[in-house]
Coordinates of C-alpha atoms and ligand atoms in Angstrom, one line a residue:
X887 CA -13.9 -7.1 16.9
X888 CA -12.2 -9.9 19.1
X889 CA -9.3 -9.7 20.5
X890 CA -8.0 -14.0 19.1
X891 CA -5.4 -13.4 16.8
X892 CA -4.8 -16.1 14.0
X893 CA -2.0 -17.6 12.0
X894 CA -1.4 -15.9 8.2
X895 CA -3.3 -12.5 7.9
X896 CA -1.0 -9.8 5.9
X897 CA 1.6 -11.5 4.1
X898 CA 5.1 -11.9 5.9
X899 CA 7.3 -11.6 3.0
X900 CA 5.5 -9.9 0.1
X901 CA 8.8 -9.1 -1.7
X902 CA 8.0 -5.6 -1.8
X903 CA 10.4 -2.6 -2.6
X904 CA 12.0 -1.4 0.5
X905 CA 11.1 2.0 2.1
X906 CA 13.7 4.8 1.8
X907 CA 12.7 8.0 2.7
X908 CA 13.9 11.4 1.1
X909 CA 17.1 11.6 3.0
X910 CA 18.0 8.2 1.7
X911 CA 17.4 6.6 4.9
X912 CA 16.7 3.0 4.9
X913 CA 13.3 2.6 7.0
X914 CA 13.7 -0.8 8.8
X915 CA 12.3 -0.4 12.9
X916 CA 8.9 0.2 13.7
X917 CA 7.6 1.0 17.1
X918 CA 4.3 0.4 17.9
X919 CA 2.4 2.2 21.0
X920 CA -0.4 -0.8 21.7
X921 CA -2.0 1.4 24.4
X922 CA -2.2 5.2 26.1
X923 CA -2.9 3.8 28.8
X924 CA -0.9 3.1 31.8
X925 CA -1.0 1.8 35.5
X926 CA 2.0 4.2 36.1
X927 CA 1.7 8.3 35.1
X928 CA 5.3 9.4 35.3
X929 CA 5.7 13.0 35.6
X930 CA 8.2 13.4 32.6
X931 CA 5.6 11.7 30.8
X932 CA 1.7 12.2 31.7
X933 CA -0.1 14.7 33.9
X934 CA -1.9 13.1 36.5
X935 CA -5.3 13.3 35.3
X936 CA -5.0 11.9 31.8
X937 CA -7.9 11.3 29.7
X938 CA -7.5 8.0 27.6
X939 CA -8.7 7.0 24.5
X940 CA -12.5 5.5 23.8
X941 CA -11.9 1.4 22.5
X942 CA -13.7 2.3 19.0
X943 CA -10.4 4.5 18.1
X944 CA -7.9 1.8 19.4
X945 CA -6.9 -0.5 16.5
X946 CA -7.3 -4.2 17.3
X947 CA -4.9 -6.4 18.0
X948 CA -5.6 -8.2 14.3
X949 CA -5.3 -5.1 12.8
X950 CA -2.7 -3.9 14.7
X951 CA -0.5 -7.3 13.5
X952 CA -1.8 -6.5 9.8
X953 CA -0.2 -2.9 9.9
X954 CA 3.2 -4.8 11.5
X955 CA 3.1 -7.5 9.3
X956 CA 2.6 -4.7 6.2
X957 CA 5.4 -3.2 7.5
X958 CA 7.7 -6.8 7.5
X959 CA 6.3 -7.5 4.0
X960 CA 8.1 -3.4 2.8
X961 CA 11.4 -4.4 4.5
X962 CA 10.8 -3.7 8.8
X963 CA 13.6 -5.7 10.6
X964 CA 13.0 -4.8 13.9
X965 CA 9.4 -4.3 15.9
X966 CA 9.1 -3.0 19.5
X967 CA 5.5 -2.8 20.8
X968 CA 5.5 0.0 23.4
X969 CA 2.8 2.3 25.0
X970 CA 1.5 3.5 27.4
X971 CA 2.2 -0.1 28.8
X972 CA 2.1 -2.7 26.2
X973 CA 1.7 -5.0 28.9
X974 CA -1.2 -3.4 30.5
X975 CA -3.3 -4.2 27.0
X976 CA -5.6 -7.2 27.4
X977 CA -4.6 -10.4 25.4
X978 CA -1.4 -8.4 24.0
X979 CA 0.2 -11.7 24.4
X980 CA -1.8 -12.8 21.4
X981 CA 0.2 -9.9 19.1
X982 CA 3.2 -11.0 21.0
X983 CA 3.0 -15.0 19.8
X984 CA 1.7 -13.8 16.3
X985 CA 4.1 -11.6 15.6
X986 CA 6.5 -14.4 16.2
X987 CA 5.7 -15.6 13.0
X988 CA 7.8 -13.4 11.3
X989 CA 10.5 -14.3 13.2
X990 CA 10.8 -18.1 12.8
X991 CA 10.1 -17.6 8.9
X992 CA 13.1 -15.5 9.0
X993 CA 11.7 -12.1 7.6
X994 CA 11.8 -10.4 11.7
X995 CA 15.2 -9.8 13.2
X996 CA 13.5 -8.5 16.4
X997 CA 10.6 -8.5 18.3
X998 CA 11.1 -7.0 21.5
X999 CA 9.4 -4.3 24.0
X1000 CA 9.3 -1.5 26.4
X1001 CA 7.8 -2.0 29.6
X1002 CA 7.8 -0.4 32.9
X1003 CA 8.1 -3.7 34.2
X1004 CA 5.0 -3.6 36.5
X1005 CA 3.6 -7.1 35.0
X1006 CA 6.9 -8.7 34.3
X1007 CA 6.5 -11.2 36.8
X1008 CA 3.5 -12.6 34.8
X1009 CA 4.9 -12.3 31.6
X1010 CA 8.4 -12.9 30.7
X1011 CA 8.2 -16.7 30.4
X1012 CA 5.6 -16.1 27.6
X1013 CA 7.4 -13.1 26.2
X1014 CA 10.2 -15.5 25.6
X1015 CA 8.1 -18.4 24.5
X1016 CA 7.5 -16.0 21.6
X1017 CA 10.5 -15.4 20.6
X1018 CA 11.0 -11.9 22.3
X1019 CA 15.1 -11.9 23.3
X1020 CA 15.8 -8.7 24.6
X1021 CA 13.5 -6.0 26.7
X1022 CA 13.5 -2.9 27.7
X1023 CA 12.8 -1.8 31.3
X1024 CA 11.9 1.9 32.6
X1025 CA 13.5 2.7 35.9
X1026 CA 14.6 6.0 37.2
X1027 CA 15.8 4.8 40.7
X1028 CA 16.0 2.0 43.3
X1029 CA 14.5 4.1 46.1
X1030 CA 10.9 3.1 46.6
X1031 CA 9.9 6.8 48.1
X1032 CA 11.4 8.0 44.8
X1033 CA 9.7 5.5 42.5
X1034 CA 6.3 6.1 43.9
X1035 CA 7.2 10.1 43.8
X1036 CA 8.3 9.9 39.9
X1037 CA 5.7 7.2 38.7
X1038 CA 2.4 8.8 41.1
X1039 CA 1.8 6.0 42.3
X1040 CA 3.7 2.9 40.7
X1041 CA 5.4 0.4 43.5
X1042 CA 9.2 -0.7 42.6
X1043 CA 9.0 -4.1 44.3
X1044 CA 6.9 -5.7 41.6
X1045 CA 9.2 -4.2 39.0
X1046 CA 12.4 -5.3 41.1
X1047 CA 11.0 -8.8 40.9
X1048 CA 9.8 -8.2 36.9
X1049 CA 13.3 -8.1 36.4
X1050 CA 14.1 -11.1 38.1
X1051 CA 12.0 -12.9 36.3
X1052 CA 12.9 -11.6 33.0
X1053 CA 16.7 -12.6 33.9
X1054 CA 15.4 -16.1 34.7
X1055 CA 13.6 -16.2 31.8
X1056 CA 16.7 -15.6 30.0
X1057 CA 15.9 -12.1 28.3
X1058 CA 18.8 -9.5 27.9
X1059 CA 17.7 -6.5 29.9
X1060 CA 18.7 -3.3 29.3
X1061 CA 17.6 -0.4 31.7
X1062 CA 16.0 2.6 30.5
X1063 CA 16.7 5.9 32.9
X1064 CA 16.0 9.3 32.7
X1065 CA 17.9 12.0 34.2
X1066 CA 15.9 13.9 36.3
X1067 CA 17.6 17.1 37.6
X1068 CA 17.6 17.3 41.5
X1069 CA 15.3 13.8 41.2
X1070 CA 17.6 11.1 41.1
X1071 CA 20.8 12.2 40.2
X1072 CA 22.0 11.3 43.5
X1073 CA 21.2 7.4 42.2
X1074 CA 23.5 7.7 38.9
X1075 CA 26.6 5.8 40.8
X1076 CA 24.1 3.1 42.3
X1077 CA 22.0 2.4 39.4
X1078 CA 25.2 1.5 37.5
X1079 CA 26.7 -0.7 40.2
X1080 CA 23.5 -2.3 40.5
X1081 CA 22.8 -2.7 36.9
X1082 CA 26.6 -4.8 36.6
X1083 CA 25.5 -6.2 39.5
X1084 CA 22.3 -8.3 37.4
X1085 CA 24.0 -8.1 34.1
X1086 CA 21.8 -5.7 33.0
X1087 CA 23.2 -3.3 30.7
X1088 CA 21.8 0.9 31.2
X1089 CA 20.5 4.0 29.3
X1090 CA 20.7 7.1 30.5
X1091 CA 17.9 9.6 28.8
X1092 CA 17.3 13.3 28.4
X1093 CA 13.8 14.7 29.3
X1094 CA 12.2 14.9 25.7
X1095 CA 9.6 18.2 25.7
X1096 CA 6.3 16.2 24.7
X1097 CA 2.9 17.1 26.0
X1098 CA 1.6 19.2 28.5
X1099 CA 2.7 17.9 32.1
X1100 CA -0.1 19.8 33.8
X1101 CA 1.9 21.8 37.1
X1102 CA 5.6 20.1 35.8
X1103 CA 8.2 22.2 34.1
X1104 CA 10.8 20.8 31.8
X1105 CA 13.0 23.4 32.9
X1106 CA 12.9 22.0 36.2
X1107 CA 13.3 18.3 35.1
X1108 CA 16.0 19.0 32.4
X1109 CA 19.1 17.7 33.2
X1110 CA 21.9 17.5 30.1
X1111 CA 23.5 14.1 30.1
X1112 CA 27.2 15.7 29.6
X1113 CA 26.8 16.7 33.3
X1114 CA 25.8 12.9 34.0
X1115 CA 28.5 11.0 31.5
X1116 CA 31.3 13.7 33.6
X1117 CA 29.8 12.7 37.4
X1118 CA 30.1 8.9 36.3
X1119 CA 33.1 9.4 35.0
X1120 CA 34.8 10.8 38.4
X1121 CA 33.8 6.9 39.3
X1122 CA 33.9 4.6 36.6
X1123 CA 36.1 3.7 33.5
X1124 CA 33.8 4.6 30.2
X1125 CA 35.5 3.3 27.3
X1126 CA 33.8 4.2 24.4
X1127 CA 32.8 1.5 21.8
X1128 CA 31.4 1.5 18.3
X1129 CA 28.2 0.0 19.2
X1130 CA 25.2 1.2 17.3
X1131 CA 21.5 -0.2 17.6
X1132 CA 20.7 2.2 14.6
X1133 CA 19.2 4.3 16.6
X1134 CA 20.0 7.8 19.4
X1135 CA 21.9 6.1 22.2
X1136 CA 25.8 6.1 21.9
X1137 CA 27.6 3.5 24.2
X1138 CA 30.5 3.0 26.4
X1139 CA 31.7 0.1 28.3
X1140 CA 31.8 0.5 32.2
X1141 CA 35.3 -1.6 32.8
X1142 CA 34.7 -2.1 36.3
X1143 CA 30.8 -3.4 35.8
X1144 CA 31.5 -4.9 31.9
X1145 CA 28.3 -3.3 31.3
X1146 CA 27.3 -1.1 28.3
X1147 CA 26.1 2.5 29.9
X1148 CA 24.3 4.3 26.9
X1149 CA 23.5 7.9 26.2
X1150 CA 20.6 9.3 25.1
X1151 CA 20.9 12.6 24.3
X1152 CA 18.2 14.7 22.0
X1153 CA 19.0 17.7 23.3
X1154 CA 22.7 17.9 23.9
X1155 CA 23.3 16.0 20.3
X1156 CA 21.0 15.6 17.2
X1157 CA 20.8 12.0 16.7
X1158 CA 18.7 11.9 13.3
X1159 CA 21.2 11.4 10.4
X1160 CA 21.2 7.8 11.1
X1161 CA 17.0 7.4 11.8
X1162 CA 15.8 4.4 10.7
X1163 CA 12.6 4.2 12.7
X1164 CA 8.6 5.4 12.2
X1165 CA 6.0 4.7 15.1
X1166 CA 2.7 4.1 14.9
X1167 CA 0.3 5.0 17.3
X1168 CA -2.6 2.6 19.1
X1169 CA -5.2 4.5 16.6
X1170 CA -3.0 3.7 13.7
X1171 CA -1.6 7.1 13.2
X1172 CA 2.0 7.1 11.9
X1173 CA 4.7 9.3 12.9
X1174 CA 7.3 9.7 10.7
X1175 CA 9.6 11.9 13.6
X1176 CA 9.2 11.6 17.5
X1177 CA 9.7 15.4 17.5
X1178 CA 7.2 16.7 14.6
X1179 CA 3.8 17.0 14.5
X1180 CA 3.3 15.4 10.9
X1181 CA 1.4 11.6 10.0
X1182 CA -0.5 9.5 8.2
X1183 CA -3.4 8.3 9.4
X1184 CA -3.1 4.2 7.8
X1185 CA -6.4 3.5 9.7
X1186 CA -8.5 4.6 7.2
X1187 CA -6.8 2.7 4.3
X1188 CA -6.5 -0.5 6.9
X1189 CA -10.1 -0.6 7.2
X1190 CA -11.1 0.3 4.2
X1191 CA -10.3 -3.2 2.6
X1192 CA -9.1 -6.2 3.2
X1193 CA -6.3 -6.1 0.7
X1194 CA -2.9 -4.6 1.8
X1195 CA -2.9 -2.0 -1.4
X1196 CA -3.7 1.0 0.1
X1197 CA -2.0 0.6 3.2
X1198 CA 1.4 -0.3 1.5
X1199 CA 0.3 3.2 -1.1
X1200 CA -0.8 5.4 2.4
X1201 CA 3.3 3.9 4.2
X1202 CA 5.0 4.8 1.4
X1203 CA 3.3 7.9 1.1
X1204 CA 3.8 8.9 4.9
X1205 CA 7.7 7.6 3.9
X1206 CA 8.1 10.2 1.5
X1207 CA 7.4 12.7 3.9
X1208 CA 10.1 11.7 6.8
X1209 CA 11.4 15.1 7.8
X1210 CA 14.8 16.0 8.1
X1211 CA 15.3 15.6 12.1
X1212 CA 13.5 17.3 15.0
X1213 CA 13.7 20.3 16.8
X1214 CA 13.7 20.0 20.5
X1215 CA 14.9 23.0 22.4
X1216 CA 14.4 23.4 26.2
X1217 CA 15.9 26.7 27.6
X1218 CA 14.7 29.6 29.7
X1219 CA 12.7 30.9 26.6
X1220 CA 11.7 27.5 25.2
X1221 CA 10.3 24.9 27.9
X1222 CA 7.2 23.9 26.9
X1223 CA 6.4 20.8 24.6
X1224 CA 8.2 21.2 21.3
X1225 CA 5.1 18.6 20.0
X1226 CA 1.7 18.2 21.7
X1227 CA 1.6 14.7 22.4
X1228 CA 2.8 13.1 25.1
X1229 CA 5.7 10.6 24.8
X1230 CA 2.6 7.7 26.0
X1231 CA 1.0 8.4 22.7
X1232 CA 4.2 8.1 20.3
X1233 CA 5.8 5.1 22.7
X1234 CA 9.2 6.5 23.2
Ligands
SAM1398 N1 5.5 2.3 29.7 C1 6.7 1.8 29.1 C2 7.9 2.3 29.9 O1 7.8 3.2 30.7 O2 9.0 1.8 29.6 C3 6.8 2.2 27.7 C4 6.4 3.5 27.2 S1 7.4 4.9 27.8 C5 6.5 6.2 27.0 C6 8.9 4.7 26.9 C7 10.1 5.4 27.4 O3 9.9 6.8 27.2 C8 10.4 5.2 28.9 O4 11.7 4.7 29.0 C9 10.2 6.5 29.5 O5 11.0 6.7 30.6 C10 10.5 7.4 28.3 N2 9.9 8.8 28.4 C11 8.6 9.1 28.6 N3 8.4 10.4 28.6 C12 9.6 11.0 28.3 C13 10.1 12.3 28.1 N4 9.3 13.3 28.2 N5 11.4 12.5 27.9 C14 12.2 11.4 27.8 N6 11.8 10.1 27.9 C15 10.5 9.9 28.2
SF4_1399 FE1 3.6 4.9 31.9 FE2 5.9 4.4 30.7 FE3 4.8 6.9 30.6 FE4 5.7 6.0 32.9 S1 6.9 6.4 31.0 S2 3.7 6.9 32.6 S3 5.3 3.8 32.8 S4 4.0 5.1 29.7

């Protein structure tokens, strides 16, 4: 199939009934992993010698912009297109501008991304030309012998200057961090100077137990944020604020950066009475919880037909099944994954 995406497809505003799941949760964010693959293999996150996925599985970009636009048309808000690294995919910019659609007719509140940053430079002009506002950026430290160390072999420089481009692009960044025990929580006290420094606000994020990290223990890499938020606050001011995104960080405001310093924290606190998100995989697999094993597969139903019927019919089924919350545990007795994929597959 090629890779050109064009105008119209799935409809943008169907006027469809909106999808509430069992719990009476309001389903309005989808996350969408474009791609396994990466140019980075974090050790929280892959082993080192991942195999990816053969093309024929991966959904194309037209399809994967019918599933999103399926999901506008039953009531989605909010899209971020993750990974592996969504910026790694060829011609993602093409789902990127397509997807923009929905937000100039009104029926998108957000289209945004995570990214580790590596192709920023390239891309944050057109990210904005498509209407993308705010970003995500993964970055664990500002020490290049660490960067190379967490990521196997990722550079920070190019990231360092991603982020100066997406500043000059004009796109809200907010920094994505995960405590790494022993790693770089030497770094928490710089990162947040440096992050009020650019403007650039900062989540801190437990180690999640997903997939098998070959030689890597959790155990090892587990560090609870409650220790974190209490070293920070020997330094820093955190006044807490009521500012949600609908989804598992809880924020303070750093008075000495005016930053926001989030917390992350699926261990130490269950964060799923207020989940309002699904993601769906780069093979069109949806999960209905980060930490359970349970989808839908909607690639059958998508290419099945060219009519949206059974794709809406195989969403709202998937929907109904939403469980309760997850159930990650990571102690002496319990630290291997608590789920089989890695965090790559799912998108974070
Ligand atoms: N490649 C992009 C990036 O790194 O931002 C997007 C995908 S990455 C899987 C999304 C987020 O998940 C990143 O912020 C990463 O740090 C985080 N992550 C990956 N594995 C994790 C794990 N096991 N526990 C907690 N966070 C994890
Ligand atoms: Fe790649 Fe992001 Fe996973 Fe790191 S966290 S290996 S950058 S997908």
């Amino acid at each position: 199939m090629s890779e050109i995406i064009t105008e119209g497809g799935a409809p943008a505003d169907g006027g469809l009934p909106p999808l509430i799941d069992p719990f009476g949760r309001s389903i309005s964010y989808l996350r969408v992993s474009v791609t396994d693959r990466c140019d980075f293999r974090c050790v929280y996150c892959m082993s080192e010698d991942m195999s990816f996925l053969p093309k024929a599985e991966i959904l194309s970009l037209e399809e994967l912009d019918r599933v999103c636009s399926t999901f506008v048309a039953l009531g989605t808000r909010k899209l971020r297109l993750t990974g592996g690294e969504p910026l790694v995919r060829k011609n993602v910019m093409s789902l990127f501008r397509s997807l923009g659609r929905h937000l100039r007719s009104g029926a998108l509140d957000e289209l945004t991304l995570t990214t580790n940053g590596s192709q920023l430079t390239r891309f944050a002009e057109e990210l904005r030309d498509a209407g993308v506002r705010r970003i995500n950026v993964s970055l664990d430290t500002l020490d290049p012998a660490k960067f190379r160390a967490i990521t196997r072999w990722g550079k920070l420089e190019p990231v360092v200057d991603g982020l100066a481009a997406a500043k000059a692009a004009g796109l809200a960044v907010k920094i994505n961090c995960v405590a790494l025990k022993g790693v770089n929580d030497d770094e928490f006290d710089r990162m947040v100077a440096w992050c009020g420094e650019h403007g650039f606000d900062l989540v801190f994020i437990e180690v999640m137990p997903m997939g098998d990290l070959g030689a890597e223990s959790r155990l090892d890499q587990y560090l609870p944020l409650t220790r974190v938020r209490a070293q920070l606050e020997e330094r820093w001011t955190l006044d807490e604020t009521d500012y949600r995104t609908g989804g598992p960080a809880r924020y303070a405001r750093c008075r000495e950066t005016g930053q926001r310093i989030g917390f992350i924290t699926p261990l130490t606190h269950n964060f799923c009475e207020s989940c309002n998100r699904v993601r769906l995989t780069c093979t069109g697999t949806l999960y209905m919880c980060l930490g359970q094993e349970d989808a839908a597969d909607l690639r059958g139903p998508l290419r099945a037909s060219e009519d949206e019927a059974a794709l809406v019919s195989a969403i709202r089924d998937a929907v109904s099944r939403k469980p309760r919350g997850h159930d990650f545990v990571i102690d002496r007795r319990r630290h291997g994954p608590a789920v089989s994929r890695h965090m790559s597959v799912t998108g974070g």
